[in-house]
Short mmCIF file of C-alpha atoms in Angstrom, two decimals:
data_model
loop_
_atom_site.label_atom_id
_atom_site.label_comp_id
_atom_site.label_asym_id
_atom_site.label_seq_id
_atom_site.Cartn_x
_atom_site.Cartn_y
_atom_site.Cartn_z
CA MET A 1 -16.91 -10.69 -11.45
CA THR A 2 -16.63 -14.17 -12.92
CA GLU A 3 -15.25 -17.21 -11.20
CA GLN A 4 -11.54 -17.63 -10.81
CA SER A 5 -9.62 -19.44 -13.55
CA VAL A 6 -8.22 -22.89 -12.95
CA PHE A 7 -5.94 -23.36 -15.94
CA ILE A 8 -3.23 -21.02 -14.68
CA GLN A 9 -2.90 -22.72 -11.24
CA GLN A 10 -0.30 -25.28 -12.34
CA GLY A 11 3.33 -26.00 -11.60
CA ILE A 12 5.71 -25.16 -8.73
CA TRP A 13 5.30 -21.39 -9.10
CA ALA A 14 1.52 -21.69 -8.77
CA ARG A 15 1.97 -23.82 -5.65
CA LEU A 16 4.09 -20.98 -4.22
CA GLY A 17 1.22 -18.64 -5.00
CA LEU A 18 2.92 -16.97 -8.00
CA PRO A 19 1.29 -18.22 -11.24
CA ARG A 20 3.68 -17.95 -14.17
CA GLU A 21 1.04 -16.23 -16.37
CA LEU A 22 0.90 -13.26 -14.00
CA SER A 23 4.62 -13.00 -13.25
CA TRP A 24 5.26 -9.97 -15.50
CA GLY A 25 2.39 -8.17 -13.77
CA PHE A 26 4.05 -8.60 -10.38
CA ILE A 27 7.32 -7.28 -11.79
CA GLY A 28 5.46 -4.36 -13.36
CA VAL A 29 3.80 -3.47 -10.04
CA PHE A 30 7.20 -3.47 -8.30
CA LEU A 31 8.75 -1.17 -10.92
CA PHE A 32 5.76 1.18 -11.13
CA ILE A 33 5.49 1.53 -7.33
CA THR A 34 9.23 2.19 -7.03
CA GLY A 35 9.03 5.12 -9.43
CA ALA A 36 5.67 6.53 -8.41
CA THR A 37 6.52 6.59 -4.66
CA ILE A 38 10.23 7.27 -4.83
CA GLU A 39 9.89 10.46 -2.72
CA GLN A 40 7.61 9.20 0.07
CA SER A 41 10.32 8.51 2.61
CA TRP A 42 12.01 11.94 2.31
CA LEU A 43 9.37 14.36 0.91
CA ALA A 44 8.41 15.56 4.39
CA SER A 45 11.99 16.43 5.35
CA MET A 46 12.56 18.19 1.99
CA LEU A 47 9.45 20.35 2.42
CA GLN A 48 10.43 21.11 6.02
CA SER A 49 13.86 22.26 4.83
CA ARG A 50 12.09 24.61 2.39
CA GLY A 51 10.27 26.30 5.24
CA PHE A 52 6.91 24.50 5.21
CA ALA A 53 5.37 23.80 8.66
CA GLU A 54 4.55 20.27 9.82
CA VAL A 55 0.82 21.07 9.62
CA GLU A 56 1.16 22.27 5.98
CA ILE A 57 3.09 19.10 5.10
CA SER A 58 0.62 16.74 6.75
CA LEU A 59 -2.35 18.66 5.23
CA MET A 60 -0.90 18.27 1.75
CA LEU A 61 -0.38 14.56 2.33
CA SER A 62 -3.91 14.24 3.76
CA VAL A 63 -5.39 15.76 0.57
CA PHE A 64 -3.21 13.37 -1.39
CA GLY A 65 -4.52 10.52 0.75
CA LEU A 66 -8.17 11.42 0.13
CA CYS A 67 -7.56 11.32 -3.63
CA VAL A 68 -5.78 7.97 -3.24
CA ALA A 69 -8.71 6.59 -1.27
CA ALA A 70 -11.28 7.65 -3.91
CA VAL A 71 -9.23 6.18 -6.74
CA SER A 72 -8.50 2.99 -4.82
CA TRP A 73 -12.23 2.44 -4.36
CA PHE A 74 -12.88 3.20 -8.01
CA SER A 75 -10.26 0.66 -9.16
CA GLY A 76 -12.43 -2.16 -7.79
CA ILE A 77 -15.66 -0.68 -9.21
CA GLY A 78 -14.26 0.35 -12.58
CA ALA A 79 -12.44 -2.90 -13.25
CA GLY A 80 -15.47 -4.67 -14.67
CA VAL A 81 -16.67 -1.65 -16.66
CA LEU A 82 -13.63 0.04 -18.17
CA GLY A 83 -11.34 -2.98 -18.05
CA LEU A 84 -8.24 -3.52 -15.89
CA ARG A 85 -5.75 -2.84 -18.70
CA ARG A 86 -7.44 0.46 -19.54
CA LEU A 87 -7.46 1.55 -15.90
CA MET A 88 -3.72 0.76 -15.60
CA TRP A 89 -2.94 2.77 -18.77
CA ILE A 90 -4.95 5.68 -17.31
CA ALA A 91 -2.92 5.38 -14.14
CA THR A 92 0.30 5.71 -16.14
CA LEU A 93 -0.94 8.86 -17.88
CA CYS A 94 -2.03 10.36 -14.53
CA TYR A 95 1.45 9.86 -13.13
CA PHE A 96 3.13 11.85 -15.88
CA ALA A 97 0.32 14.49 -15.98
CA GLY A 98 0.83 15.21 -12.27
CA SER A 99 4.60 14.75 -12.10
CA VAL A 100 5.55 17.27 -14.80
CA PRO A 101 3.94 20.35 -13.12
CA PHE A 102 4.88 19.12 -9.66
CA ILE A 103 8.60 18.78 -10.47
CA PHE A 104 9.10 21.56 -13.00
CA VAL A 105 6.74 24.27 -11.68
CA ALA A 106 5.33 23.74 -8.17
CA LEU A 107 8.54 22.69 -6.38
CA PRO A 108 10.91 25.27 -7.97
CA MET A 109 8.42 28.08 -7.20
CA ASN A 110 7.46 26.71 -3.72
CA ASN A 111 3.88 27.16 -4.95
CA TYR A 112 1.90 25.41 -2.19
CA PRO A 113 -1.57 25.33 -3.89
CA MET A 114 -0.06 23.94 -7.10
CA MET A 115 1.93 21.43 -5.07
CA ILE A 116 -1.24 20.11 -3.49
CA VAL A 117 -3.08 19.73 -6.83
CA SER A 118 -0.21 18.31 -8.89
CA TYR A 119 0.99 15.97 -6.14
CA ALA A 120 -2.52 14.64 -5.67
CA LEU A 121 -2.81 13.93 -9.42
CA ARG A 122 0.62 12.25 -9.39
CA GLY A 123 -0.41 10.30 -6.33
CA VAL A 124 -3.59 8.76 -7.71
CA ALA A 125 -1.53 6.89 -10.27
CA TYR A 126 0.04 4.25 -8.08
CA PRO A 127 -3.14 2.99 -6.33
CA LEU A 128 -5.09 2.92 -9.59
CA PHE A 129 -2.30 0.89 -11.23
CA ALA A 130 -1.49 -1.44 -8.31
CA TYR A 131 -4.99 -2.08 -6.93
CA SER A 132 -6.27 -2.73 -10.43
CA PHE A 133 -3.73 -5.54 -10.62
CA LEU A 134 -4.88 -6.74 -7.18
CA VAL A 135 -8.36 -7.13 -8.73
CA TRP A 136 -6.70 -9.06 -11.55
CA ILE A 137 -5.11 -11.47 -8.99
CA ASN A 138 -8.43 -12.03 -7.23
CA GLN A 139 -10.07 -12.77 -10.60
CA ARG A 140 -7.49 -15.29 -11.74
CA CYS A 141 -6.29 -17.22 -8.63
CA GLU A 142 -8.02 -20.11 -6.92
CA ALA A 143 -8.91 -19.83 -3.23
CA ARG A 144 -6.34 -22.48 -2.28
CA ILE A 145 -3.44 -20.24 -3.28
CA LEU A 146 -5.05 -16.81 -2.99
CA GLY A 147 -3.48 -15.97 0.40
CA ARG A 148 -0.01 -16.57 -1.04
CA ALA A 149 -0.81 -14.85 -4.32
CA VAL A 150 -1.89 -11.62 -2.59
CA SER A 151 1.16 -11.88 -0.33
CA TRP A 152 3.33 -11.75 -3.49
CA PHE A 153 1.41 -8.62 -4.55
CA TRP A 154 2.18 -6.94 -1.25
CA ILE A 155 5.80 -8.07 -1.49
CA ALA A 156 6.09 -6.42 -4.91
CA PHE A 157 4.29 -3.35 -3.61
CA GLY A 158 6.36 -3.12 -0.42
CA VAL A 159 9.74 -3.79 -2.04
CA GLY A 160 9.10 -0.90 -4.43
CA MET A 161 7.71 1.60 -1.92
CA THR A 162 9.71 0.86 1.22
CA ILE A 163 12.95 -0.84 0.15
CA VAL A 164 14.16 -0.07 -3.38
CA GLY A 165 12.56 3.40 -3.43
CA PRO A 166 14.18 4.64 -0.18
CA TRP A 167 17.52 2.98 -0.88
CA PHE A 168 17.73 4.18 -4.45
CA SER A 169 16.65 7.70 -3.60
CA GLY A 170 19.05 7.81 -0.65
CA TRP A 171 21.88 6.99 -3.04
CA MET A 172 20.66 9.43 -5.69
CA LEU A 173 19.91 12.46 -3.48
CA SER A 174 23.51 13.14 -2.53
CA ARG A 175 24.65 12.75 -6.14
CA VAL A 176 22.08 14.40 -8.38
CA GLY A 177 19.73 16.29 -6.01
CA GLU A 178 16.00 16.14 -5.29
CA SER A 179 14.58 17.09 -8.71
CA ASN A 180 16.68 14.64 -10.67
CA THR A 181 15.85 11.89 -8.15
CA LEU A 182 12.19 12.57 -8.77
CA LEU A 183 12.77 12.50 -12.51
CA SER A 184 14.44 9.08 -12.26
CA GLY A 185 11.05 7.77 -11.23
CA PHE A 186 9.86 8.30 -14.82
CA LEU A 187 12.03 5.43 -16.01
CA PHE A 188 10.75 3.03 -13.33
CA VAL A 189 7.13 3.90 -14.10
CA ALA A 190 7.55 3.48 -17.85
CA LEU A 191 9.25 0.09 -17.37
CA GLY A 192 6.57 -0.99 -14.92
CA ALA A 193 3.79 -0.19 -17.35
CA PHE A 194 5.68 -2.01 -20.14
CA CYS A 195 6.09 -5.19 -18.01
CA ALA A 196 2.53 -5.27 -16.63
CA LEU A 197 0.67 -4.24 -19.79
CA ILE A 198 2.82 -5.30 -22.73
CA LEU A 199 4.87 -8.29 -21.60
CA ASN A 200 2.02 -9.62 -19.47
CA ARG A 201 -0.26 -11.34 -22.01
CA ASP A 202 -2.92 -12.65 -19.55
CA GLU A 203 -6.40 -11.32 -20.18
CA PRO A 204 -8.53 -10.30 -17.18
CA VAL A 205 -12.33 -10.37 -17.15
CA TRP A 206 -14.14 -7.37 -18.55
CA ALA A 207 -17.94 -7.10 -18.13
CA ARG A 208 -18.45 -4.63 -21.00
CA ASN A 209 -22.23 -4.51 -20.72
CA GLN A 210 -22.36 -2.79 -17.32
CA LYS A 211 -22.68 0.97 -16.97
CA ILE A 212 -20.25 2.89 -14.79
CA SER A 213 -23.05 4.57 -12.82
CA GLN A 214 -24.62 1.17 -12.13
CA ALA A 215 -21.29 -0.27 -10.93
CA MET A 216 -20.58 2.73 -8.68
CA GLY A 217 -24.09 2.57 -7.20
CA GLU A 218 -23.60 -1.12 -6.51
CA GLY A 219 -20.32 -0.38 -4.73
CA ILE A 220 -21.96 2.21 -2.50
CA MET A 221 -24.92 -0.05 -1.72
CA VAL A 222 -22.61 -2.82 -0.57
CA LEU A 223 -21.27 -0.51 2.12
CA VAL A 224 -24.83 0.43 3.09
CA ARG A 225 -26.22 -3.13 3.20
CA GLU A 226 -23.27 -5.10 4.54
CA PRO A 227 -22.00 -4.31 8.11
CA LYS A 228 -19.06 -6.66 7.57
CA MET A 229 -17.93 -4.62 4.60
CA ARG A 230 -17.95 -1.40 6.65
CA LEU A 231 -15.97 -3.11 9.40
CA ALA A 232 -13.55 -4.52 6.81
CA VAL A 233 -12.90 -1.03 5.43
CA VAL A 234 -12.08 0.21 8.96
CA VAL A 235 -9.64 -2.65 9.61
CA LYS A 236 -7.95 -2.24 6.20
CA THR A 237 -7.67 1.51 6.81
CA ILE A 238 -5.85 0.92 10.09
CA ASN A 239 -3.60 -1.58 8.34
CA ASP A 240 -1.16 0.96 6.88
CA ILE A 241 -1.65 4.06 9.04
CA GLY A 242 1.72 3.52 10.65
CA LYS A 243 3.51 3.29 7.32
CA PHE A 244 2.09 6.58 6.14
CA SER A 245 2.50 8.40 9.43
CA LEU A 246 5.99 7.14 10.32
CA VAL A 247 7.47 8.60 7.11
CA ILE A 248 6.20 12.00 8.34
CA LEU A 249 7.02 11.58 12.05
CA MET A 250 10.39 9.88 12.02
CA PRO A 251 12.35 12.42 9.88
CA VAL A 252 11.16 15.04 12.37
CA TYR A 253 11.50 12.95 15.58
CA LEU A 254 14.75 11.05 15.10
CA PRO A 255 17.15 14.04 14.55
CA ARG A 256 16.48 14.92 18.20
CA PHE A 257 18.41 11.80 19.10
CA GLY A 258 21.23 12.27 16.60
CA PHE A 259 19.87 10.27 13.64
CA SER A 260 20.47 11.61 10.15
CA ILE A 261 17.92 11.33 7.32
CA ALA A 262 20.33 8.92 5.54
CA GLU A 263 20.34 6.66 8.61
CA TRP A 264 16.55 6.73 8.76
CA LEU A 265 16.26 5.81 5.08
CA THR A 266 18.72 2.96 5.49
CA ILE A 267 17.01 1.49 8.55
CA TRP A 268 13.55 1.94 7.00
CA GLY A 269 14.70 0.09 3.91
CA LEU A 270 16.34 -2.72 5.90
CA VAL A 271 13.33 -3.46 8.10
CA ASN A 272 11.17 -3.71 5.04
CA VAL A 273 13.37 -6.50 3.75
CA VAL A 274 12.07 -8.36 6.80
CA ASN A 275 8.53 -7.43 5.67
CA ILE A 276 9.08 -9.40 2.44
CA PHE A 277 9.53 -12.63 4.37
CA ALA A 278 6.78 -11.75 6.84
CA ASN A 279 4.33 -11.16 3.97
CA TYR A 280 4.93 -14.59 2.52
CA LEU A 281 5.04 -16.29 5.94
CA PHE A 282 1.63 -14.92 6.93
CA GLY A 283 0.22 -15.52 3.44
CA TRP A 284 1.19 -19.19 3.82
CA LEU A 285 -0.03 -19.27 7.45
CA GLY A 286 -3.35 -17.73 6.37
CA ASP A 287 -3.88 -20.47 3.78
CA LYS A 288 -3.19 -23.03 6.50
CA ILE A 289 -4.92 -21.80 9.70
CA GLY A 290 -7.32 -19.28 8.21
CA TRP A 291 -7.03 -15.72 6.94
CA ARG A 292 -9.15 -14.18 9.71
CA MET A 293 -7.35 -15.91 12.58
CA THR A 294 -3.94 -14.91 11.22
CA VAL A 295 -4.99 -11.25 11.21
CA VAL A 296 -6.66 -11.44 14.64
CA TRP A 297 -3.71 -12.95 16.46
CA PHE A 298 -0.70 -11.28 14.86
CA SER A 299 -1.40 -8.09 12.91
CA GLY A 300 -2.65 -5.28 15.13
CA THR A 301 -1.03 -6.80 18.22
CA LEU A 302 2.50 -6.68 16.79
CA CYS A 303 2.03 -3.32 15.05
CA GLY A 304 0.63 -1.74 18.20
CA LEU A 305 3.54 -2.94 20.34
CA ALA A 306 5.97 -1.84 17.64
CA SER A 307 4.49 1.69 17.56
CA LEU A 308 5.27 2.05 21.26
CA ALA A 309 8.72 0.50 20.80
CA VAL A 310 9.52 3.00 18.00
CA CYS A 311 8.44 5.79 20.34
CA TYR A 312 10.60 4.80 23.30
CA ALA A 313 13.59 3.08 21.74
CA PRO A 314 15.33 6.44 21.01
CA VAL A 315 14.36 7.71 24.48
CA MET A 316 15.81 4.69 26.25
CA PHE A 317 18.81 3.98 24.04
CA GLY A 318 19.54 7.30 22.42
CA HIS A 319 21.31 7.22 19.03
CA SER A 320 21.17 3.46 18.68
CA PRO A 321 20.47 2.22 15.16
CA THR A 322 20.25 -1.34 16.48
CA ALA A 323 17.45 -0.51 18.94
CA LEU A 324 15.54 1.47 16.33
CA PHE A 325 16.01 -1.35 13.80
CA ILE A 326 14.58 -3.93 16.22
CA ALA A 327 11.55 -1.75 17.01
CA LEU A 328 10.81 -1.09 13.35
CA THR A 329 11.38 -4.78 12.46
CA LEU A 330 8.58 -5.71 14.87
CA TYR A 331 6.35 -3.28 12.95
CA ALA A 332 7.35 -4.76 9.60
CA VAL A 333 6.46 -8.27 10.84
CA GLY A 334 3.09 -7.11 12.15
CA LEU A 335 2.38 -5.35 8.89
CA GLY A 336 2.99 -8.63 7.03
CA ALA A 337 0.31 -10.26 9.20
CA PHE A 338 -2.32 -7.92 7.68
CA GLY A 339 -1.64 -9.47 4.26
CA PRO A 340 -4.41 -12.12 4.42
CA LEU A 341 -7.01 -9.31 4.53
CA SER A 342 -6.57 -9.07 0.74
CA ALA A 343 -7.87 -12.64 0.45
CA LEU A 344 -10.38 -12.44 3.31
CA ILE A 345 -12.31 -9.29 2.37
CA PRO A 346 -13.18 -10.26 -1.24
CA SER A 347 -14.26 -13.69 0.03
CA LEU A 348 -16.72 -12.16 2.51
CA LEU A 349 -18.97 -11.40 -0.46
CA PRO A 350 -18.47 -14.26 -2.92
CA GLU A 351 -21.58 -13.31 -4.97
CA ASN A 352 -20.17 -9.84 -5.68
CA LYS A 353 -16.41 -9.93 -5.49
CA GLY A 354 -16.01 -6.78 -7.56
CA ALA A 355 -17.82 -4.61 -4.98
CA ALA A 356 -15.99 -6.42 -2.12
CA ILE A 357 -12.62 -5.67 -3.73
CA SER A 358 -13.67 -2.04 -4.04
CA CYS A 359 -14.14 -2.01 -0.24
CA LEU A 360 -10.70 -3.61 0.20
CA ASN A 361 -9.13 -1.01 -2.04
CA LEU A 362 -11.05 1.81 -0.33
CA GLY A 363 -9.51 0.79 2.98
CA SER A 364 -6.07 0.58 1.40
CA GLY A 365 -6.46 4.04 -0.06
CA LEU A 366 -7.88 5.53 3.16
CA SER A 367 -4.65 4.54 4.93
CA ASN A 368 -2.91 7.14 2.78
CA PHE A 369 -5.33 9.72 4.18
CA ALA A 370 -5.68 8.47 7.73
CA GLY A 371 -1.94 8.26 8.47
CA PRO A 372 -1.14 11.91 7.62
CA PHE A 373 -4.48 13.09 9.01
CA ILE A 374 -3.73 11.51 12.41
CA VAL A 375 -0.45 13.42 12.36
CA THR A 376 -2.26 16.63 11.44
CA LEU A 377 -4.75 16.21 14.32
CA CYS A 378 -2.45 14.88 17.01
CA VAL A 379 1.10 16.13 16.60
CA ALA A 380 0.41 19.69 17.81
CA PRO A 381 -1.56 18.87 20.98
CA LEU A 382 0.07 15.51 21.80
CA GLY A 383 3.51 15.65 20.27
CA VAL A 384 5.18 12.79 18.38
CA GLU A 385 5.07 10.52 21.42
CA GLY A 386 1.32 11.03 21.95
CA THR A 387 0.65 10.55 18.23
CA LEU A 388 2.46 7.18 18.32
CA TRP A 389 0.27 6.15 21.28
CA VAL A 390 -2.84 6.96 19.26
CA ILE A 391 -1.52 4.83 16.39
CA ALA A 392 -0.73 1.98 18.77
CA LEU A 393 -4.25 1.97 20.23
CA LEU A 394 -5.79 1.93 16.77
CA TYR A 395 -3.68 -1.10 15.85
CA PHE A 396 -4.82 -2.99 18.96
CA ALA A 397 -8.40 -2.13 18.02
CA ALA A 398 -7.88 -3.50 14.51
CA SER A 399 -7.19 -7.00 15.83
CA LEU A 400 -10.41 -6.96 17.87
CA LEU A 401 -12.44 -5.57 14.95
CA THR A 402 -11.33 -8.47 12.74
CA VAL A 403 -12.96 -11.06 15.03
CA PRO A 404 -16.48 -10.67 13.52
CA LEU A 405 -15.23 -10.93 9.90
CA LYS A 406 -16.29 -14.56 9.45
CA LEU A 407 -16.73 -15.96 5.98
CA PRO A 408 -20.06 -17.30 4.73
CA ASP A 409 -20.76 -20.99 5.49
CA ASN A 410 -19.31 -21.99 2.12
CA GLY A 411 -16.06 -20.18 2.92
CA THR A 412 -12.95 -22.23 3.48
CA LYS A 413 -10.57 -19.86 5.25
CA GLN A 414 -11.83 -18.65 8.60
#
């Protein structure tokens, strides 16, 4: 990975952490994520209504998560070998190759094995596309604005996955049905690829002389040699476990207290509006007081408390959208405080940022597996309430595990 460019860090947009030269890429990520994850907030309830058990649903999503984790790791490794643009085009093809059999064959036939395979192929598209662009950001942005730049990435990512996707699909489902709502994602994905790969003219670094086997071996050895990298992967994995488990648990848990799926989708979308501002706030704070300290003090602490609040708000207040909104808002704020990890982890290994970014992406991808897998393991013996306690304890642990992630002596953001 070569050093970051300086020429693009000019003007008011760069000072805000959003360099003009990369702006179409951010828009493309938002559109692609919206289309590629349009079903994530209601897929579990749809499958449950078709007769699938909670364990079958969470198992399918766990397999999906494992594939996401593998591809997320590869996006950091493969960036310097295959090229970021090529990886993002491959991601676009994977989306359509998985979506067509999933929507037109597996779902209409309720073919569970085909659903697992086709949904996994569809699912690897969004991390390969998005995390490749995250590598692009780390290549091209100076350290002084990197915390804010990655916060804009997570804003684009989050707005697509947790705001526009749920709201748009909530509006579409009652009008055109599930299959047509899924098909509408095709348009978003195509537009996202067009913005990020055609309208975006910036050129990322491409180390064409390196072999893929050499790059992959290097990525594995980093995890073997560097204890901080292993710890960073664990913390980044915990980062999003709530997001990927709540979308399974809440559609099952909340109807007990009188909430409809439409209410859940609306509240989930609203609290993630708060996450937009939290992402930028903590990106700015990380650039000021240090990336590590921001994560230590605010991230896991707030998310852990929020997990317990989400559990007991319906118990204490019944069918109260306000109470549920406040509990989930606390989670959205805590989630934003994890944002500086995307600047911290690559900077832990300045001499090999490509491998460090692969570790960051591996953790991001493993969240997709860990969230559903925790549900698979815990929901039967512990129930929803016990599962939320497990998630809360993991979040508290994440804050403590971040303490040792100190930058090298030449680092600037402790």
